[in-house]
Amino acid sequence: MRILHTSDWHLGRSLHGVDLLPYQRTVLEHLEQLVEEHSVDVLLVAGDIYDRAIPPVEAVTLLSESLGRLAARTRVILAPGNHDSAIRLGFGAAMLREGIDIRADLTRVGEPVVVDDEHGPVAFYPLPYLDPDTARGVLGPTDAPLARSHAAVMGAALDRVRADLAARREQQPVRSVVAAHAFVIGGLASDSERDIRIGGVDAVPAQLFDGFDYVALGHLHGAQRVGAASGVERMRYSGSPLAYSFSERNQVKSSVLVDLGADGSVELQLLPAPVPRRLVDVTGTLAELEGPLGDAAVDAWVRATVTDDVRPPELYAALSRRFPHLLVWSHAPANRSEDARAAAVTAVSDPVEVTAEFIEYATGASATPRERELIAAANEAALAMEGSA
């Protein structure tokens, strides 16, 4: 069976104010081409289809149109990620056209989508993002909720998967594929993944996923293999198909072509995604950036750092003329200390650390462990409100 593993589309996302939907349309059209070119049997999407709980109408329309074309070519299986609203993404799932399966209901964890080929059945277990505060009461025993952690709820979900798989294998050989949206220990993050920490912890052990023929992961935006150090093979992130922050500028975006053999063996191939526009960092004096140093970045999305000792007049206007797709710019004199340059707070700064640093600045004393607990709890509450909006 041939599977195309993808994730983290983030439809409706912008990049420093630039609407990415036209570029996301290009990516989805590319996936359609891959499905056709490689005779893909199943397209598996491991979460974060949308970028936020209430996506813009244009993003919903794009998804609807794309899924219609994809389902005419292959079987499509999706699960929501932490950016998606599971309720909204899963609404009407039972009424979708044949060939599209959306698994967003926590009560159905452990219930597979079974797809047959000439060698027999393959059980796909697409797990929706498991928010511990929601999932612990659903997946745990009725008399005692699970621990408030990602590891606890993922472990309980996979226990259900293994129980179902074992029952099926008593009847006949069944190959298994799990799709999960999670931060697995050992994965390398970038700046654009949303914080999912609960109780100060956001990761789950790779060992939880041992024993499946293939594990398709979503959440981290860099394509990467994880689990090998823990003895877990055949598990990887597809990564996002587009770069969503400058920290991803050097990543090769891709999807994963998975050939699943009759005996459960797996062959993996990364298929590069189109790059509609590169992300480039340029650093130097304004004169240097206006010279040969800046030539290679003219057609790219640019983050420019100007290092003149004195801020040049009309700096933004000069950079905009030089770089038509300028997104981010700053003035950071070369003679400024590293500490001063690092002190800036940005959208990707850790809110817990920023608040703790402010407490130290305002009071002259480091935040106490209790204060850090309260800061983390407030941050989690804010993220929960954002996710349910």
CSV table of C-alpha atoms in Angstrom, one decimal:
chain,number,residue,atom,x,y,z
A,1,MET,CA,0.0,0.0,0.0
A,2,ARG,CA,1.3,3.4,-0.9
A,3,ILE,CA,0.6,6.2,1.6
A,4,LEU,CA,1.4,10.0,1.3
A,5,HIS,CA,2.0,11.4,4.8
A,6,THR,CA,1.6,15.2,5.3
A,7,SER,CA,0.6,17.6,8.1
A,8,ASP,CA,0.6,21.1,9.4
A,9,TRP,CA,-1.0,22.8,6.4
A,10,HIS,CA,-2.2,25.7,8.6
A,11,LEU,CA,-4.7,27.0,6.1
A,12,GLY,CA,-5.5,30.6,6.7
A,13,ARG,CA,-2.1,31.5,8.2
A,14,SER,CA,-0.3,34.7,7.4
A,15,LEU,CA,3.5,35.4,7.6
A,16,HIS,CA,4.3,38.8,9.1
A,17,GLY,CA,1.1,40.2,7.6
A,18,VAL,CA,1.4,38.4,4.2
A,19,ASP,CA,-1.7,36.3,3.3
A,20,LEU,CA,-0.3,32.8,2.5
A,21,LEU,CA,-3.5,31.3,1.1
A,22,PRO,CA,-2.4,31.6,-2.5
A,23,TYR,CA,0.8,29.8,-1.7
A,24,GLN,CA,-1.1,27.2,0.3
A,25,ARG,CA,-3.3,26.6,-2.8
A,26,THR,CA,-0.1,25.9,-4.7
A,27,VAL,CA,0.9,23.4,-2.1
A,28,LEU,CA,-2.4,21.5,-2.1
A,29,GLU,CA,-2.3,21.4,-5.9
A,30,HIS,CA,1.1,19.9,-5.7
A,31,LEU,CA,-0.2,17.2,-3.3
A,32,GLU,CA,-2.9,16.4,-5.9
A,33,GLN,CA,-0.2,16.0,-8.5
A,34,LEU,CA,1.8,13.7,-6.2
A,35,VAL,CA,-1.2,11.5,-5.5
A,36,GLU,CA,-1.7,11.1,-9.2
A,37,GLU,CA,1.9,10.7,-10.2
A,38,HIS,CA,2.7,8.1,-7.5
A,39,SER,CA,-0.6,6.3,-7.5
A,40,VAL,CA,-1.2,7.0,-3.8
A,41,ASP,CA,-3.7,4.7,-2.1
A,42,VAL,CA,-4.1,6.8,1.1
A,43,LEU,CA,-3.4,10.5,1.8
A,44,LEU,CA,-2.8,10.8,5.6
A,45,VAL,CA,-3.0,14.2,7.2
A,46,ALA,CA,-1.6,14.3,10.8
A,47,GLY,CA,-3.2,17.5,12.1
A,48,ASP,CA,-3.2,21.3,11.9
A,49,ILE,CA,-5.3,21.5,8.7
A,50,TYR,CA,-6.4,25.0,9.7
A,51,ASP,CA,-4.3,27.6,11.5
A,52,ARG,CA,-6.9,28.5,14.1
A,53,ALA,CA,-10.1,27.3,15.6
A,54,ILE,CA,-12.3,29.6,13.5
A,55,PRO,CA,-10.6,29.7,10.1
A,56,PRO,CA,-11.4,32.4,7.5
A,57,VAL,CA,-14.1,31.5,4.9
A,58,GLU,CA,-11.5,31.5,2.2
A,59,ALA,CA,-9.5,28.7,4.0
A,60,VAL,CA,-12.6,26.6,4.5
A,61,THR,CA,-13.5,27.0,0.8
A,62,LEU,CA,-9.9,26.0,-0.2
A,63,LEU,CA,-10.0,22.9,2.0
A,64,SER,CA,-13.5,21.9,0.7
A,65,GLU,CA,-12.4,22.2,-2.9
A,66,SER,CA,-9.1,20.5,-2.4
A,67,LEU,CA,-10.6,17.5,-0.5
A,68,GLY,CA,-13.1,17.1,-3.3
A,69,ARG,CA,-10.4,16.8,-5.9
A,70,LEU,CA,-8.2,14.6,-3.7
A,71,ALA,CA,-11.0,12.2,-2.7
A,72,ALA,CA,-11.7,11.7,-6.4
A,73,ARG,CA,-8.1,10.3,-6.7
A,74,THR,CA,-7.4,8.5,-3.4
A,75,ARG,CA,-8.6,7.7,0.1
A,76,VAL,CA,-8.2,10.8,2.5
A,77,ILE,CA,-7.8,10.4,6.2
A,78,LEU,CA,-7.5,13.4,8.5
A,79,ALA,CA,-7.2,14.2,12.2
A,80,PRO,CA,-7.3,17.6,13.8
A,81,GLY,CA,-4.2,19.2,15.5
A,82,ASN,CA,-3.8,21.7,18.3
A,83,HIS,CA,-4.6,24.6,16.0
A,84,ASP,CA,-7.8,23.1,14.7
A,85,SER,CA,-11.1,23.1,16.4
A,86,ALA,CA,-11.9,19.3,16.6
A,87,ILE,CA,-15.6,20.1,16.8
A,88,ARG,CA,-15.7,22.4,13.8
A,89,LEU,CA,-13.3,20.2,11.7
A,90,GLY,CA,-15.3,17.1,12.6
A,91,PHE,CA,-18.8,18.6,12.1
A,92,GLY,CA,-20.7,16.7,9.4
A,93,ALA,CA,-17.9,14.0,9.1
A,94,ALA,CA,-20.5,11.3,8.8
A,95,MET,CA,-22.1,13.1,5.8
A,96,LEU,CA,-18.8,13.6,3.9
A,97,ARG,CA,-18.5,12.1,0.5
A,98,GLU,CA,-17.1,8.6,0.3
A,99,GLY,CA,-13.3,8.5,0.5
A,100,ILE,CA,-12.9,11.1,3.2
A,101,ASP,CA,-12.5,10.2,6.8
A,102,ILE,CA,-12.1,12.8,9.6
A,103,ARG,CA,-11.5,11.5,13.0
A,104,ALA,CA,-12.1,14.3,15.5
A,105,ASP,CA,-14.1,12.6,18.2
A,106,LEU,CA,-12.2,11.5,21.3
A,107,THR,CA,-14.7,8.8,22.0
A,108,ARG,CA,-13.7,7.1,18.8
A,109,VAL,CA,-10.0,6.8,19.7
A,110,GLY,CA,-9.0,3.3,19.0
A,111,GLU,CA,-11.5,2.8,16.2
A,112,PRO,CA,-9.5,2.5,12.9
A,113,VAL,CA,-10.2,3.4,9.3
A,114,VAL,CA,-9.6,0.0,7.6
A,115,VAL,CA,-8.3,0.1,4.0
A,116,ASP,CA,-7.7,-3.1,2.1
A,117,ASP,CA,-5.2,-3.8,-0.6
A,118,GLU,CA,-4.2,-7.1,-2.4
A,119,HIS,CA,-2.3,-8.2,0.7
A,120,GLY,CA,-5.1,-7.7,3.2
A,121,PRO,CA,-6.3,-5.0,5.6
A,122,VAL,CA,-4.3,-2.0,6.9
A,123,ALA,CA,-5.8,-0.4,10.1
A,124,PHE,CA,-5.2,3.4,10.2
A,125,TYR,CA,-5.6,4.9,13.7
A,126,PRO,CA,-5.7,8.7,13.2
A,127,LEU,CA,-5.6,10.3,16.7
A,128,PRO,CA,-6.9,13.8,17.1
A,129,TYR,CA,-4.8,16.2,19.1
A,130,LEU,CA,-5.1,15.1,22.8
A,131,ASP,CA,-5.3,18.1,25.0
A,132,PRO,CA,-4.7,16.7,28.5
A,133,ASP,CA,-7.4,18.8,30.2
A,134,THR,CA,-10.0,17.5,27.8
A,135,ALA,CA,-8.8,14.0,27.0
A,136,ARG,CA,-7.9,12.8,30.5
A,137,GLY,CA,-11.5,12.5,31.5
A,138,VAL,CA,-12.6,10.8,28.3
A,139,LEU,CA,-9.7,8.3,27.9
A,140,GLY,CA,-9.2,7.4,31.5
A,141,PRO,CA,-11.2,5.2,33.8
A,142,THR,CA,-14.5,6.6,34.9
A,143,ASP,CA,-13.6,6.5,38.6
A,144,ALA,CA,-10.2,8.3,38.3
A,145,PRO,CA,-9.1,10.7,35.6
A,146,LEU,CA,-5.6,10.3,34.1
A,147,ALA,CA,-2.7,12.4,35.1
A,148,ARG,CA,-2.7,15.9,33.7
A,149,SER,CA,0.0,15.3,31.1
A,150,HIS,CA,0.5,14.7,27.4
A,151,ALA,CA,2.3,11.4,28.1
A,152,ALA,CA,-0.7,10.1,30.2
A,153,VAL,CA,-3.4,10.8,27.6
A,154,MET,CA,-1.3,9.6,24.7
A,155,GLY,CA,-0.5,6.4,26.5
A,156,ALA,CA,-4.2,5.8,27.2
A,157,ALA,CA,-5.1,6.5,23.6
A,158,LEU,CA,-2.4,4.0,22.3
A,159,ASP,CA,-3.6,1.4,24.8
A,160,ARG,CA,-7.0,1.6,23.1
A,161,VAL,CA,-5.3,1.3,19.7
A,162,ARG,CA,-3.3,-1.7,20.8
A,163,ALA,CA,-6.4,-3.4,22.3
A,164,ASP,CA,-8.3,-3.0,19.0
A,165,LEU,CA,-5.4,-4.1,16.9
A,166,ALA,CA,-4.8,-7.2,19.0
A,167,ALA,CA,-8.5,-8.2,18.7
A,168,ARG,CA,-8.3,-7.8,14.9
A,169,ARG,CA,-5.1,-9.8,14.7
A,170,GLU,CA,-6.8,-12.7,16.4
A,171,GLN,CA,-8.9,-13.0,13.2
A,172,GLN,CA,-6.3,-12.3,10.5
A,173,PRO,CA,-3.0,-10.5,9.9
A,174,VAL,CA,-3.4,-6.7,10.0
A,175,ARG,CA,-0.9,-4.0,9.3
A,176,SER,CA,-1.0,-0.8,11.4
A,177,VAL,CA,-0.5,2.9,10.9
A,178,VAL,CA,-0.9,5.5,13.6
A,179,ALA,CA,-1.2,9.2,13.0
A,180,ALA,CA,-0.6,11.5,16.0
A,181,HIS,CA,-0.2,15.2,16.5
A,182,ALA,CA,2.2,15.6,19.3
A,183,PHE,CA,5.7,16.8,20.4
A,184,VAL,CA,7.7,13.6,20.7
A,185,ILE,CA,10.9,13.8,22.8
A,186,GLY,CA,13.9,14.2,20.6
A,187,GLY,CA,12.1,16.3,17.9
A,188,LEU,CA,13.6,19.6,16.9
A,189,ALA,CA,11.2,22.5,17.1
A,190,SER,CA,11.1,25.8,15.2
A,191,ASP,CA,9.6,29.2,16.1
A,192,SER,CA,6.2,28.7,14.6
A,193,GLU,CA,4.7,25.8,16.5
A,194,ARG,CA,2.2,26.8,19.2
A,195,ASP,CA,3.1,26.1,22.8
A,196,ILE,CA,1.3,23.0,24.0
A,197,ARG,CA,2.8,22.7,27.5
A,198,ILE,CA,0.5,21.4,30.2
A,199,GLY,CA,2.0,21.4,33.7
A,200,GLY,CA,5.3,22.7,32.2
A,201,VAL,CA,5.7,19.7,29.9
A,202,ASP,CA,4.8,19.5,26.2
A,203,ALA,CA,6.5,16.3,25.1
A,204,VAL,CA,5.7,12.6,25.1
A,205,PRO,CA,8.2,9.7,25.1
A,206,ALA,CA,8.9,8.0,21.8
A,207,GLN,CA,8.6,4.6,23.5
A,208,LEU,CA,4.8,5.0,23.7
A,209,PHE,CA,4.7,4.4,19.9
A,210,ASP,CA,6.6,1.2,19.8
A,211,GLY,CA,5.2,-1.7,17.9
A,212,PHE,CA,3.4,-0.1,14.9
A,213,ASP,CA,4.3,-0.6,11.3
A,214,TYR,CA,4.4,3.2,10.7
A,215,VAL,CA,3.8,6.3,12.9
A,216,ALA,CA,2.9,9.5,11.0
A,217,LEU,CA,3.5,12.5,13.2
A,218,GLY,CA,2.4,16.1,12.9
A,219,HIS,CA,3.1,19.3,14.9
A,220,LEU,CA,6.8,20.0,14.3
A,221,HIS,CA,7.4,21.9,11.1
A,222,GLY,CA,10.7,20.4,10.2
A,223,ALA,CA,10.7,17.1,8.4
A,224,GLN,CA,12.6,14.7,10.7
A,225,ARG,CA,12.9,11.2,12.0
A,226,VAL,CA,12.4,10.6,15.7
A,227,GLY,CA,12.5,7.6,18.0
A,228,ALA,CA,15.6,5.8,16.8
A,229,ALA,CA,17.5,6.6,20.0
A,230,SER,CA,14.7,5.0,22.0
A,231,GLY,CA,14.6,1.9,19.8
A,232,VAL,CA,11.4,3.0,18.0
A,233,GLU,CA,11.7,2.7,14.2
A,234,ARG,CA,9.5,3.8,11.4
A,235,MET,CA,8.3,7.1,13.0
A,236,ARG,CA,8.8,10.5,11.5
A,237,TYR,CA,7.4,14.0,11.1
A,238,SER,CA,6.5,15.1,7.6
A,239,GLY,CA,6.9,18.7,8.5
A,240,SER,CA,4.9,21.6,7.2
A,241,PRO,CA,4.7,22.1,3.4
A,242,LEU,CA,5.5,25.8,3.7
A,243,ALA,CA,7.9,27.7,6.0
A,244,TYR,CA,5.9,29.6,8.6
A,245,SER,CA,8.8,31.4,10.3
A,246,PHE,CA,12.3,32.6,9.6
A,247,SER,CA,13.6,29.8,11.8
A,248,GLU,CA,12.4,27.4,9.1
A,249,ARG,CA,14.2,29.2,6.2
A,250,ASN,CA,16.8,26.4,5.8
A,251,GLN,CA,14.4,23.5,6.1
A,252,VAL,CA,13.6,21.4,3.0
A,253,LYS,CA,9.8,21.1,3.0
A,254,SER,CA,8.4,17.8,2.0
A,255,SER,CA,5.8,15.1,2.3
A,256,VAL,CA,6.6,11.5,3.0
A,257,LEU,CA,5.8,8.7,0.5
A,258,VAL,CA,5.4,5.5,2.5
A,259,ASP,CA,5.4,2.1,0.8
A,260,LEU,CA,3.9,-0.4,3.2
A,261,GLY,CA,4.8,-4.0,2.3
A,262,ALA,CA,2.7,-7.1,2.7
A,263,ASP,CA,4.8,-8.1,5.7
A,264,GLY,CA,4.6,-4.6,7.3
A,265,SER,CA,8.0,-3.5,6.1
A,266,VAL,CA,8.3,0.2,5.2
A,267,GLU,CA,10.2,2.1,2.6
A,268,LEU,CA,10.2,5.9,3.0
A,269,GLN,CA,10.9,8.6,0.5
A,270,LEU,CA,10.8,12.4,1.1
A,271,LEU,CA,9.1,14.3,-1.8
A,272,PRO,CA,10.2,18.0,-1.8
A,273,ALA,CA,7.4,20.6,-1.7
A,274,PRO,CA,7.4,23.6,-4.0
A,275,VAL,CA,9.0,26.8,-2.7
A,276,PRO,CA,6.8,29.7,-3.8
A,277,ARG,CA,9.2,32.2,-2.2
A,278,ARG,CA,12.4,31.7,-0.2
A,279,LEU,CA,12.9,33.2,3.3
A,280,VAL,CA,16.2,34.9,3.6
A,281,ASP,CA,18.1,36.6,6.5
A,282,VAL,CA,20.4,39.5,5.5
A,283,THR,CA,22.7,41.3,7.9
A,284,GLY,CA,25.1,44.2,7.2
A,285,THR,CA,25.4,47.9,6.9
A,286,LEU,CA,22.8,49.6,4.7
A,287,ALA,CA,25.5,50.3,2.1
A,288,GLU,CA,26.4,46.6,2.1
A,289,LEU,CA,22.8,45.5,1.8
A,290,GLU,CA,22.3,47.9,-1.1
A,291,GLY,CA,25.3,46.4,-2.7
A,292,PRO,CA,26.2,42.8,-3.8
A,293,LEU,CA,25.5,41.4,-0.4
A,294,GLY,CA,21.7,42.0,-0.9
A,295,ASP,CA,21.5,40.8,-4.6
A,296,ALA,CA,20.5,37.2,-3.8
A,297,ALA,CA,17.6,38.3,-1.6
A,298,VAL,CA,15.7,40.7,-3.9
A,299,ASP,CA,13.1,38.1,-4.9
A,300,ALA,CA,12.8,36.6,-1.4
A,301,TRP,CA,10.8,37.3,1.8
A,302,VAL,CA,13.5,39.2,3.7
A,303,ARG,CA,14.4,39.7,7.4
A,304,ALA,CA,17.0,42.5,7.3
A,305,THR,CA,19.3,43.5,10.2
A,306,VAL,CA,21.1,46.8,9.7
A,307,THR,CA,24.3,47.1,11.6
A,308,ASP,CA,25.3,50.8,11.0
A,309,ASP,CA,26.6,52.4,14.2
A,310,VAL,CA,24.1,55.2,13.7
A,311,ARG,CA,20.6,54.5,12.4
A,312,PRO,CA,20.4,55.6,8.7
A,313,PRO,CA,17.7,58.1,7.9
A,314,GLU,CA,14.5,56.8,6.3
A,315,LEU,CA,15.8,53.3,6.9
A,316,TYR,CA,12.5,51.4,6.2
A,317,ALA,CA,12.0,53.3,2.9
A,318,ALA,CA,15.5,52.4,1.8
A,319,LEU,CA,15.1,48.7,2.8
A,320,SER,CA,11.7,48.5,1.1
A,321,ARG,CA,13.1,49.9,-2.2
A,322,ARG,CA,16.0,47.3,-2.0
A,323,PHE,CA,13.8,44.4,-1.0
A,324,PRO,CA,10.3,44.5,-2.4
A,325,HIS,CA,9.2,41.6,-0.2
A,326,LEU,CA,10.7,42.9,3.1
A,327,LEU,CA,8.8,41.4,6.0
A,328,VAL,CA,11.0,42.1,9.1
A,329,TRP,CA,13.7,44.7,9.7
A,330,SER,CA,15.7,46.0,12.7
A,331,HIS,CA,18.6,48.2,13.5
A,332,ALA,CA,21.2,46.4,15.6
A,333,PRO,CA,24.5,48.3,15.6
A,334,ALA,CA,27.5,46.0,15.5
A,335,ASN,CA,29.0,47.7,18.5
A,336,ARG,CA,26.0,46.8,20.7
A,337,SER,CA,26.5,44.1,23.2
A,338,GLU,CA,25.1,40.6,22.6
A,339,ASP,CA,23.0,40.9,25.8
A,340,ALA,CA,21.4,44.0,24.5
A,341,ARG,CA,20.6,42.5,21.1
A,342,ALA,CA,19.1,39.4,22.7
A,343,ALA,CA,16.9,41.3,25.1
A,344,ALA,CA,14.2,42.0,22.5
A,345,VAL,CA,10.8,40.3,23.0
A,346,THR,CA,9.3,38.9,19.9
A,347,ALA,CA,6.2,36.9,19.0
A,348,VAL,CA,8.0,33.6,19.5
A,349,SER,CA,9.5,34.5,22.9
A,350,ASP,CA,8.5,32.1,25.7
A,351,PRO,CA,5.8,34.0,27.6
A,352,VAL,CA,6.6,32.2,30.9
A,353,GLU,CA,10.3,33.3,30.6
A,354,VAL,CA,9.4,36.8,29.5
A,355,THR,CA,7.1,37.2,32.5
A,356,ALA,CA,9.7,35.8,34.9
A,357,GLU,CA,12.3,38.2,33.5
A,358,PHE,CA,9.9,41.1,34.1
A,359,ILE,CA,9.4,40.1,37.7
A,360,GLU,CA,13.2,40.0,38.2
A,361,TYR,CA,13.5,43.4,36.5
A,362,ALA,CA,10.7,45.0,38.5
A,363,THR,CA,11.5,43.5,41.9
A,364,GLY,CA,15.2,42.8,41.8
A,365,ALA,CA,14.6,39.2,42.7
A,366,SER,CA,14.1,36.0,40.6
A,367,ALA,CA,10.5,34.6,40.3
A,368,THR,CA,9.9,32.0,43.0
A,369,PRO,CA,8.8,28.4,42.0
A,370,ARG,CA,5.3,29.3,43.1
A,371,GLU,CA,5.2,32.4,41.0
A,372,ARG,CA,6.4,30.4,38.0
A,373,GLU,CA,3.6,27.9,38.6
A,374,LEU,CA,1.1,30.7,38.5
A,375,ILE,CA,2.6,32.2,35.4
A,376,ALA,CA,2.5,28.8,33.6
A,377,ALA,CA,-1.1,28.3,34.7
A,378,ALA,CA,-2.1,31.7,33.4
A,379,ASN,CA,-0.4,31.0,30.1
A,380,GLU,CA,-2.1,27.6,29.7
A,381,ALA,CA,-5.5,29.2,30.5
A,382,ALA,CA,-4.9,31.9,27.8
A,383,LEU,CA,-3.9,29.2,25.3
A,384,ALA,CA,-7.0,27.2,26.1
A,385,MET,CA,-9.3,30.3,25.6
A,386,GLU,CA,-7.6,31.0,22.3
A,387,GLY,CA,-8.0,27.4,21.2
A,388,SER,CA,-11.8,27.4,22.0
A,389,ALA,CA,-12.5,30.7,20.4
